[in-house]
Coordinates of C-alpha atoms in Angstrom, one line a residue:
M174 CA 248.8 42.1 53.0
R175 CA 251.6 43.4 50.9
S176 CA 250.7 46.7 49.4
H177 CA 253.3 47.3 46.8
E178 CA 253.8 54.0 47.1
A179 CA 253.7 54.9 48.2
A180 CA 255.1 54.9 47.6
E181 CA 255.8 54.3 46.9
A182 CA 259.6 51.9 47.8
P183 CA 260.7 49.0 45.8
P184 CA 260.8 45.5 47.3
T185 CA 264.6 45.5 47.9
A186 CA 264.1 48.7 49.8
D187 CA 261.2 47.1 51.7
R188 CA 263.5 44.6 53.2
A189 CA 265.9 47.3 54.5
L190 CA 263.2 49.7 55.6
G191 CA 261.0 47.4 57.6
P192 CA 257.2 47.3 58.0
A193 CA 256.5 51.0 58.5
A194 CA 258.2 51.9 55.2
R195 CA 256.5 48.9 53.4
R196 CA 253.1 50.2 54.5
A197 CA 253.8 53.7 53.3
S198 CA 254.9 52.4 49.9
S199 CA 252.4 49.6 49.5
V200 CA 248.9 49.6 50.9
G201 CA 249.2 53.3 51.5
L202 CA 250.0 53.3 47.9
A203 CA 252.4 56.1 48.0
L204 CA 250.3 58.6 46.2
A205 CA 249.0 62.0 46.9
A206 CA 249.7 65.5 48.3
C207 CA 251.1 69.0 47.5
L208 CA 251.1 72.4 49.2
A209 CA 252.5 74.4 52.1
A210 CA 252.6 77.2 54.6
T211 CA 252.0 80.7 53.2
P212 CA 251.7 82.1 49.7
T213 CA 253.8 85.2 50.6
L214 CA 256.8 83.1 51.6
A215 CA 256.4 80.8 48.6
V216 CA 256.6 83.7 46.2
A217 CA 259.6 85.2 48.0
A218 CA 261.5 81.9 48.1
E219 CA 260.8 81.1 44.5
A220 CA 261.7 84.6 43.3
A221 CA 265.0 84.5 45.3
S222 CA 266.0 81.2 43.9
A223 CA 265.0 81.9 40.2
G224 CA 267.6 81.9 37.5
A225 CA 271.0 80.3 37.4
A226 CA 272.4 78.1 40.1
P227 CA 273.6 80.0 43.1
P228 CA 277.4 80.7 43.1
S229 CA 277.8 79.0 46.5
A230 CA 275.8 77.3 49.2
S231 CA 276.3 80.3 51.5
A232 CA 275.0 82.8 48.9
A233 CA 272.0 80.6 48.3
N234 CA 271.3 80.5 52.0
R235 CA 271.5 84.2 52.4
S236 CA 268.7 84.5 49.8
E237 CA 266.3 82.9 52.4
A238 CA 265.5 85.9 54.6
G239 CA 265.3 84.9 58.2
L240 CA 266.3 81.3 57.6
D241 CA 270.1 81.7 57.8
R242 CA 270.5 79.9 61.1
Y243 CA 268.8 76.8 59.6
Y244 CA 270.9 76.8 56.5
R245 CA 274.1 77.4 58.5
Q246 CA 273.6 74.5 60.9
R247 CA 275.9 71.5 60.6
P248 CA 274.5 68.1 61.5
A249 CA 275.9 66.3 64.5
W250 CA 276.5 62.9 62.9
G251 CA 276.5 59.9 65.1
S252 CA 275.0 56.4 65.7
C253 CA 271.7 55.5 64.2
V254 CA 270.7 53.4 67.3
T255 CA 267.9 55.1 69.2
G256 CA 267.6 52.7 72.1
P257 CA 267.6 49.1 73.2
D258 CA 264.5 48.2 71.2
D259 CA 265.7 49.7 68.0
T260 CA 266.2 47.0 65.4
T261 CA 267.0 49.2 62.4
G262 CA 269.8 51.3 63.9
P263 CA 272.3 48.5 64.5
D264 CA 272.0 47.4 60.9
L265 CA 272.5 51.0 59.7
D266 CA 275.6 51.4 62.0
G267 CA 276.9 48.1 60.7
A268 CA 276.5 49.4 57.1
G269 CA 278.5 52.5 57.9
V270 CA 275.5 54.9 57.9
Q271 CA 275.5 57.8 60.3
C272 CA 272.4 59.7 61.5
A273 CA 271.5 63.2 62.7
D274 CA 268.7 65.6 63.1
V275 CA 268.2 68.8 61.2
T276 CA 266.2 71.6 62.8
V277 CA 263.6 73.4 60.6
P278 CA 260.9 75.9 61.3
L279 CA 257.4 74.5 61.7
D280 CA 256.1 77.5 59.8
Y281 CA 258.4 78.9 57.2
A282 CA 256.6 82.2 57.3
A283 CA 257.6 82.5 61.0
P284 CA 261.2 81.2 61.1
R285 CA 261.8 82.6 64.6
G286 CA 258.8 80.6 65.9
R287 CA 258.4 76.9 66.8
T288 CA 260.9 74.5 65.4
I289 CA 260.7 70.8 64.6
T290 CA 263.3 68.2 63.6
V291 CA 263.8 66.2 60.4
A292 CA 265.8 62.9 60.9
I293 CA 268.5 62.3 58.2
S294 CA 271.1 59.6 57.5
R295 CA 274.2 59.6 55.4
L296 CA 276.3 56.9 53.8
K297 CA 279.4 58.8 52.8
A298 CA 281.2 58.5 49.5
T299 CA 284.1 56.1 49.6
D300 CA 285.6 57.2 46.2
T301 CA 286.3 60.6 47.5
R302 CA 288.7 61.4 44.6
H303 CA 285.8 61.2 42.2
R304 CA 283.0 62.3 44.5
I305 CA 280.1 63.8 42.6
G306 CA 278.1 65.2 45.6
A307 CA 275.1 64.2 47.8
I308 CA 272.0 62.5 46.6
L309 CA 268.7 62.7 48.6
L310 CA 266.2 59.9 48.7
N311 CA 262.5 59.7 48.9
T312 CA 260.6 56.3 48.8
G313 CA 257.1 57.7 48.2
G314 CA 254.1 57.5 50.4
P315 CA 253.4 60.3 50.9
G316 CA 254.8 59.8 54.3
G317 CA 257.3 57.1 53.5
P318 CA 260.4 57.1 55.7
A319 CA 263.8 56.9 53.8
L320 CA 266.3 57.2 56.7
A321 CA 267.1 53.5 56.4
H322 CA 267.3 53.5 52.6
P323 CA 270.9 54.5 51.8
P324 CA 272.4 51.0 51.8
T325 CA 269.7 49.8 49.4
A326 CA 270.3 52.8 47.2
R327 CA 274.0 52.2 47.1
A328 CA 273.5 48.6 46.0
A329 CA 271.2 49.8 43.2
M330 CA 273.8 52.4 42.1
R331 CA 276.6 49.9 41.8
E332 CA 280.0 51.4 41.1
V333 CA 278.7 55.0 40.9
G334 CA 277.2 54.7 44.4
A335 CA 280.7 55.1 45.9
R336 CA 281.0 58.5 44.4
Y337 CA 278.0 59.9 46.3
D338 CA 277.1 60.8 49.8
I339 CA 273.7 59.0 49.9
V340 CA 271.3 60.8 52.2
G341 CA 268.0 59.4 53.5
F342 CA 265.5 61.5 55.4
D343 CA 262.1 60.9 57.1
P344 CA 259.9 63.8 56.0
R345 CA 258.4 66.1 58.6
F346 CA 256.1 64.3 61.0
V347 CA 257.1 60.9 59.7
G348 CA 259.3 58.2 61.3
R349 CA 262.1 59.5 63.5
S350 CA 261.3 63.1 62.6
T351 CA 259.1 65.1 64.9
P352 CA 256.0 62.8 64.9
L353 CA 252.3 63.1 64.2
D354 CA 249.9 60.6 65.5
C355 CA 246.2 61.1 64.9
G356 CA 245.3 58.1 67.1
W357 CA 243.1 56.6 64.4
P358 CA 241.5 53.1 64.9
L359 CA 242.9 52.2 61.5
G360 CA 246.1 52.8 59.6
M361 CA 244.8 53.1 56.0
T362 CA 242.0 55.3 54.8
W363 CA 242.0 54.0 51.2
L364 CA 238.7 52.2 51.6
S365 CA 235.9 51.3 49.2
A366 CA 232.4 52.7 49.3
G367 CA 231.1 49.1 49.2
A368 CA 228.1 47.8 47.3
D369 CA 225.3 50.2 48.3
R370 CA 224.3 53.5 49.7
A371 CA 224.3 52.3 53.3
G372 CA 228.0 51.3 52.9
F373 CA 228.8 54.7 51.5
D374 CA 227.0 56.5 54.3
R375 CA 229.1 54.5 56.8
Q376 CA 232.2 55.7 54.9
V377 CA 231.1 59.4 55.2
A378 CA 230.7 59.0 58.9
L379 CA 234.0 57.2 59.3
Q380 CA 236.1 59.6 57.2
K381 CA 234.6 62.6 59.0
S382 CA 235.4 61.1 62.4
L383 CA 239.0 60.6 61.3
A384 CA 239.4 64.2 60.2
D385 CA 237.8 65.4 63.4
K386 CA 240.1 63.2 65.5
C387 CA 243.3 64.3 63.8
R388 CA 242.2 68.0 64.1
A389 CA 241.6 67.4 67.8
T390 CA 245.1 65.9 68.4
G391 CA 247.2 67.9 65.9
A392 CA 245.5 71.2 65.2
S393 CA 248.7 73.2 65.8
V394 CA 250.8 71.4 63.2
L395 CA 248.3 70.2 60.5
P396 CA 248.4 73.5 58.6
H397 CA 252.2 73.1 58.2
I398 CA 252.2 69.5 56.9
S399 CA 252.5 69.7 53.1
T400 CA 254.7 68.8 50.2
R401 CA 255.8 72.3 49.7
N402 CA 257.1 72.5 53.3
T403 CA 258.8 69.2 52.8
A404 CA 260.5 70.6 49.7
R405 CA 261.6 73.6 51.9
D406 CA 263.0 71.1 54.4
M407 CA 264.9 69.5 51.6
D408 CA 266.6 72.7 50.7
V409 CA 267.5 73.3 54.3
I410 CA 269.1 69.8 54.3
R411 CA 271.0 70.8 51.2
G412 CA 272.3 73.9 52.9
A413 CA 273.1 72.1 56.1
L414 CA 275.1 69.5 54.1
G415 CA 277.1 72.4 52.6
E416 CA 276.1 71.4 49.1
R417 CA 275.7 74.0 46.3
K418 CA 273.4 71.6 44.4
I419 CA 271.9 68.3 45.4
S420 CA 270.9 65.2 43.4
Y421 CA 267.7 63.4 44.0
L422 CA 266.1 59.9 43.6
G423 CA 262.4 59.7 44.2
Y424 CA 259.8 57.0 43.7
S425 CA 256.0 57.4 43.2
Y426 CA 254.9 60.3 45.4
G427 CA 258.6 61.1 45.6
T428 CA 258.4 62.1 41.9
Y429 CA 255.9 64.8 42.8
L430 CA 258.0 66.0 45.7
G431 CA 261.0 66.1 43.4
T432 CA 259.1 68.1 40.8
V433 CA 257.9 70.5 43.4
Y434 CA 261.5 71.1 44.5
T435 CA 262.6 71.9 41.0
Q436 CA 259.9 74.5 40.7
M437 CA 260.5 76.1 44.1
F438 CA 264.3 76.0 44.0
P439 CA 265.5 76.1 40.4
G440 CA 269.2 75.8 40.0
R441 CA 269.7 74.0 43.3
H442 CA 269.3 70.4 41.9
D443 CA 271.8 68.4 40.0
R444 CA 270.9 64.9 38.8
M445 CA 267.3 64.0 39.3
V446 CA 265.7 60.5 38.9
L447 CA 261.9 60.3 39.0
D448 CA 260.6 56.7 39.1
G449 CA 256.9 56.0 38.6
A450 CA 256.0 59.7 38.0
I451 CA 252.9 61.6 38.9
D452 CA 251.4 64.2 36.5
P453 CA 251.5 67.3 38.8
G454 CA 248.2 68.5 37.3
D455 CA 246.5 65.2 38.4
Y456 CA 247.8 65.5 42.0
R457 CA 244.8 65.6 44.3
P458 CA 243.2 63.9 47.3
R459 CA 241.6 61.2 45.0
L460 CA 244.9 60.5 43.3
L461 CA 243.9 56.9 42.4
E462 CA 241.0 58.2 40.3
G463 CA 241.7 57.2 36.7
T464 CA 243.8 54.1 37.5
E465 CA 240.9 51.7 37.2
R466 CA 241.8 50.2 33.8
E467 CA 245.4 49.7 34.7
N468 CA 244.5 47.9 37.9
E469 CA 241.9 45.7 36.1
K470 CA 244.6 44.7 33.6
A471 CA 247.0 43.9 36.3
L472 CA 244.4 41.8 38.1
S473 CA 243.6 40.0 34.9
D474 CA 247.2 39.3 34.1
W475 CA 247.7 38.0 37.6
A476 CA 244.6 35.8 37.2
G477 CA 246.2 34.2 34.1
W478 CA 249.3 33.5 36.1
A479 CA 247.3 32.0 39.0
A480 CA 245.3 29.8 36.6
E481 CA 248.5 28.1 35.5
R482 CA 249.1 27.2 39.2
H483 CA 245.6 26.0 40.2
G484 CA 247.3 23.0 41.9
T485 CA 248.9 25.5 44.3
Y486 CA 246.3 28.1 44.9
G487 CA 243.0 26.3 44.0
L488 CA 241.5 29.5 42.5
G489 CA 240.5 28.2 39.0
R490 CA 242.0 26.6 35.9
T491 CA 241.4 29.5 33.6
R492 CA 241.8 33.3 33.9
A493 CA 238.0 33.6 33.9
E494 CA 237.6 31.1 36.7
V495 CA 240.2 32.9 38.8
L496 CA 238.4 36.2 38.3
A497 CA 235.2 34.5 39.2
S498 CA 236.8 33.5 42.5
V499 CA 237.7 37.2 43.1
D500 CA 234.1 38.2 42.4
R501 CA 232.8 35.6 44.8
V502 CA 235.0 36.9 47.6
V503 CA 233.8 40.5 47.0
A504 CA 230.1 39.5 46.8
A505 CA 230.4 37.5 50.0
S506 CA 232.1 40.3 51.9
A507 CA 229.1 42.6 50.9
R508 CA 226.7 40.1 52.5
G509 CA 228.7 40.1 55.8
P510 CA 232.2 40.3 57.1
L511 CA 234.6 37.5 56.3
T512 CA 236.9 36.2 59.1
I513 CA 240.5 35.5 58.2
G514 CA 243.2 34.4 60.7
S515 CA 242.7 33.2 64.2
G516 CA 243.0 34.2 67.8
A517 CA 244.4 37.7 68.4
D518 CA 245.1 37.9 64.7
A519 CA 241.6 37.2 63.5
F520 CA 240.3 40.0 61.3
R521 CA 236.7 40.6 60.1
I522 CA 236.8 42.3 56.8
D523 CA 233.9 43.6 54.8
D524 CA 233.3 45.1 51.3
S525 CA 235.0 48.3 52.2
Q526 CA 238.2 46.5 53.0
V527 CA 238.4 43.6 50.6
P528 CA 238.9 45.8 47.5
L529 CA 241.8 47.4 49.3
L530 CA 243.4 44.0 49.9
L531 CA 242.9 43.1 46.3
F532 CA 244.2 46.4 45.0
S533 CA 247.3 46.2 47.2
G534 CA 248.4 42.9 45.8
I535 CA 248.6 43.7 42.1
A536 CA 251.2 46.5 41.8
D537 CA 254.1 44.0 41.4
D538 CA 254.2 41.3 38.7
T539 CA 257.3 39.5 40.0
E540 CA 257.0 35.9 40.9
P541 CA 257.4 36.4 44.7
A542 CA 254.8 39.2 44.8
R543 CA 252.3 37.2 42.7
A544 CA 252.8 34.2 44.9
S545 CA 252.2 36.3 48.0
F546 CA 248.9 37.6 46.5
G547 CA 247.9 34.1 45.6
E548 CA 248.3 32.9 49.2
L549 CA 246.1 35.8 50.4
L550 CA 243.4 35.2 47.9
S551 CA 243.3 31.5 48.8
V552 CA 242.8 32.5 52.4
L553 CA 239.9 34.8 51.3
V554 CA 238.3 32.0 49.3
E555 CA 238.5 29.6 52.3
A556 CA 236.9 32.3 54.4
V557 CA 234.0 32.6 52.0
A558 CA 233.4 28.8 52.6
G559 CA 233.5 29.4 56.3
A560 CA 236.6 27.3 56.8
P561 CA 239.2 28.2 59.5
T562 CA 242.1 30.1 57.9
T563 CA 245.7 30.8 58.7
L564 CA 247.2 34.0 57.5
P565 CA 250.4 33.8 55.3
A566 CA 253.6 34.8 57.1
G567 CA 254.0 38.5 57.5
F568 CA 250.4 39.5 56.7
A569 CA 249.1 39.7 60.3
G570 CA 251.4 42.6 61.2
E571 CA 250.5 44.6 58.1
L572 CA 246.8 43.9 58.7
R573 CA 247.1 45.0 62.4
Y574 CA 248.3 48.4 61.2
A575 CA 246.1 48.8 58.1
L576 CA 242.8 47.7 59.7
R577 CA 243.4 48.5 63.4
G578 CA 246.0 51.3 63.4
E579 CA 248.3 49.2 65.7
G580 CA 252.1 49.4 65.9
E581 CA 252.8 52.8 64.3
P582 CA 251.5 56.4 64.4
T583 CA 248.6 57.1 62.1
G584 CA 247.5 60.0 59.9
A585 CA 250.7 61.4 58.4
Q586 CA 249.8 60.3 54.9
S587 CA 246.4 61.8 54.9
A588 CA 247.7 65.0 56.6
I589 CA 250.1 65.5 53.7
I590 CA 247.6 64.8 51.0
C591 CA 244.9 66.9 52.6
G592 CA 247.4 69.7 53.3
D593 CA 248.3 69.9 49.6
V594 CA 245.2 70.2 47.6
A595 CA 241.6 71.1 48.6
A596 CA 239.0 68.3 48.2
G597 CA 235.4 68.5 47.3
R598 CA 233.1 68.9 50.3
D599 CA 229.8 67.5 49.1
P600 CA 229.3 63.8 49.9
E601 CA 226.6 63.6 47.2
Q602 CA 229.1 64.5 44.5
Y603 CA 231.3 61.6 45.7
W604 CA 228.3 59.3 45.6
R605 CA 227.4 60.3 42.1
D606 CA 231.0 59.8 41.0
I607 CA 231.0 56.3 42.5
E608 CA 227.8 55.3 40.9
R609 CA 228.9 56.5 37.5
S610 CA 232.2 54.6 37.8
R611 CA 230.6 51.5 39.2
A612 CA 229.0 50.4 35.9
A613 CA 232.4 50.2 34.1
H614 CA 234.6 49.5 37.1
P615 CA 232.5 47.6 39.7
L616 CA 235.5 46.5 41.8
F617 CA 237.9 49.5 41.7
G618 CA 235.5 52.4 40.9
P619 CA 234.0 52.5 44.5
L620 CA 237.6 52.4 45.9
T621 CA 239.2 55.1 43.7
R622 CA 236.2 57.5 43.8
N623 CA 235.4 57.1 47.5
I624 CA 235.3 59.9 50.0
N625 CA 238.3 60.4 52.3
P626 CA 239.3 62.6 55.3
C627 CA 240.3 65.4 53.0
A628 CA 236.6 66.2 52.4
F629 CA 236.4 67.3 56.0
W630 CA 239.9 68.8 56.4
D631 CA 240.7 72.5 56.8
R632 CA 241.6 74.1 53.5
P633 CA 245.3 74.1 52.6
R634 CA 247.4 77.3 53.3
E635 CA 248.9 77.4 49.8
E636 CA 247.8 76.7 46.3
P637 CA 249.1 73.6 44.6
T638 CA 252.5 73.8 42.8
R639 CA 252.2 74.2 39.0
V640 CA 255.0 73.3 36.6
R641 CA 256.1 76.6 35.1
R642 CA 259.8 76.0 34.7
D643 CA 261.7 73.4 32.7
A644 CA 264.0 71.1 34.6
P645 CA 266.2 68.2 33.3
A646 CA 265.3 64.9 34.9
L647 CA 265.4 61.2 34.0
I648 CA 261.9 59.8 34.3
V649 CA 261.4 56.0 34.6
A650 CA 258.1 54.3 34.0
A651 CA 256.5 50.9 33.2
T652 CA 253.6 50.9 30.7
G653 CA 251.5 48.8 33.0
D654 CA 252.1 50.6 36.2
P655 CA 248.8 50.3 38.2
R656 CA 249.6 53.1 40.7
T657 CA 251.1 56.1 39.0
T658 CA 250.0 55.2 35.5
Y659 CA 252.2 55.5 32.5
K660 CA 250.3 58.4 31.1
G661 CA 251.4 60.5 34.1
S662 CA 255.0 59.9 33.3
V663 CA 254.4 60.8 29.7
E664 CA 252.7 64.1 30.7
L665 CA 255.5 65.0 33.1
R666 CA 258.0 64.4 30.3
R667 CA 255.9 66.9 28.2
Q668 CA 255.9 69.5 30.9
L669 CA 259.7 69.2 31.4
P670 CA 261.0 69.4 27.9
S671 CA 264.6 68.9 29.0
S672 CA 263.8 65.6 30.7
R673 CA 264.0 62.2 29.2
L674 CA 261.8 59.2 29.6
I675 CA 262.9 55.6 30.0
T676 CA 259.9 53.3 29.3
L677 CA 259.7 49.7 30.3
E678 CA 257.3 47.8 28.1
G679 CA 255.2 44.9 29.3
A680 CA 255.5 45.2 33.1
N681 CA 252.6 45.7 35.6
R682 CA 255.0 47.1 38.1
H683 CA 255.2 50.3 40.3
A684 CA 258.8 51.4 40.9
L685 CA 261.6 49.9 38.8
Y686 CA 265.1 51.2 39.4
G687 CA 267.2 49.0 41.6
S688 CA 264.4 46.7 42.5
Y689 CA 262.9 45.1 39.3
A690 CA 266.2 43.7 38.1
N691 CA 265.8 45.1 34.6
T692 CA 269.3 45.6 33.3
C693 CA 268.3 48.1 30.6
V694 CA 266.6 50.4 33.1
D695 CA 269.3 50.2 35.8
D696 CA 272.1 50.8 33.3
Q697 CA 270.4 53.9 31.9
V698 CA 269.9 55.4 35.4
N699 CA 273.4 54.6 36.6
R700 CA 274.9 56.0 33.4
Y701 CA 273.1 59.3 34.1
L702 CA 274.1 59.3 37.7
A703 CA 277.7 58.8 36.8
T704 CA 278.0 61.3 33.9
G705 CA 275.2 63.8 34.6
K706 CA 274.2 63.5 30.9
L707 CA 270.7 62.5 30.0
P708 CA 270.2 60.2 27.0
A709 CA 270.0 62.0 23.7
K710 CA 266.4 60.8 23.3
D711 CA 263.8 58.8 25.1
R712 CA 264.6 55.2 25.4
T713 CA 262.5 52.0 25.6
C714 CA 263.4 48.8 27.5
V715 CA 261.5 45.5 27.5
K716 CA 260.6 43.3 30.4
E717 CA 263.1 40.5 31.0
T718 CA 261.8 37.0 31.5
G719 CA 263.1 34.2 33.7

């Protein structure tokens, strides 16, 4: 099950980051979350950092009362290998990446209290004579690790990459940073309400049990897991690196994190690229709400592609026939669970899970991604007929995490989302929303409007971040993005008048720069990273064929 941000991280990054990052950026969708520790601290930090850029890193650090020791620390760079079972570290070492930990306060309102670590990595600039500075990476999620991403980012940046220290980091409680594990029996909570009230009632019970379990295991840290605290960690990283300003590349949810940073720490960011942007005003626990039409179009476009390859996938000779095959799978899963795979990797999936599998396969319209989704749907059709099935290569591992919670810690994504924006508490309101949406969007409405653990979470410590300051940024978006829809990028462009928008027409794709092989998009971004000058006006690119 390839879920294409998370992340939120492009496919080229997926190969470098491994399964944990792929899950965060794909199935997890890489969408949702924004808040932090205490309103008093937030106001003080924002007031201290308002206005022009600080004259020096040390002066900026002194403005953070009680945080000097965090800003003054210097990372102890070394090998990225954590032990004999580490498969990522040797590759990073071989690519010239160094790793370190940065210490940050758990609670920024109590900087002398408990501390946690944030894992960072650095691929140093090789063109030191023309060095621009450091660029910080976020691949989405929320909860997507980016520690392994610098080599992929340097490849995307081409010649200009040699002029940057490229810095990846695993956000607090993610990856190699101080971890959170809610011990859930499943890895993904983006589930559908199913076909009827009984299915929704099961979802209410499940999502409440997940919230209760995470509270029982992580009560001391959950109040401090939020986007605003991650933005504070980013500024500590900036200070620890000795940078007056820091550049930033963020995908999907990472665009929201980057926007929050500009609002909390104005004057401390240099070049900022936001790919697949979220409208900050739409950031909420049900962040996928409102994406139904874009996902239906992406599914329909994929069905047209699959119809031309009926001999390979056997799903139908016309677009309508392929979509009818999808409908049969969904209807069959509502009558009873379908079995896919075999042996230890046999999975029984019902109508709460099938829409997630379908949803996760349509955020990328490249040939390999479409072929991968075609293989999965063929397996689902065979399962409807009761035939034995074999999962396509790579799907079993992702299903083990998504449907069983095996292999990786669970809960960080929900903890960030729920710690950012308060969710509605009344299950009946969710049910009414689902029923209203079902008529127009029978497949995706019950998924995007469903209840989730945030309905049973403790309320966030801070109010959501609002855009009240302009900030120059380069926003990149595809018109057919099924995850963070194009209208979100247009709205963020409006809220940040100094920004510019690069639009890719004709693509049903989430995350573009460095991974979609669109020369127009990549050249615009790299020109900005090289010169620091935004285009004079918004630009439009077109999808390349072949």
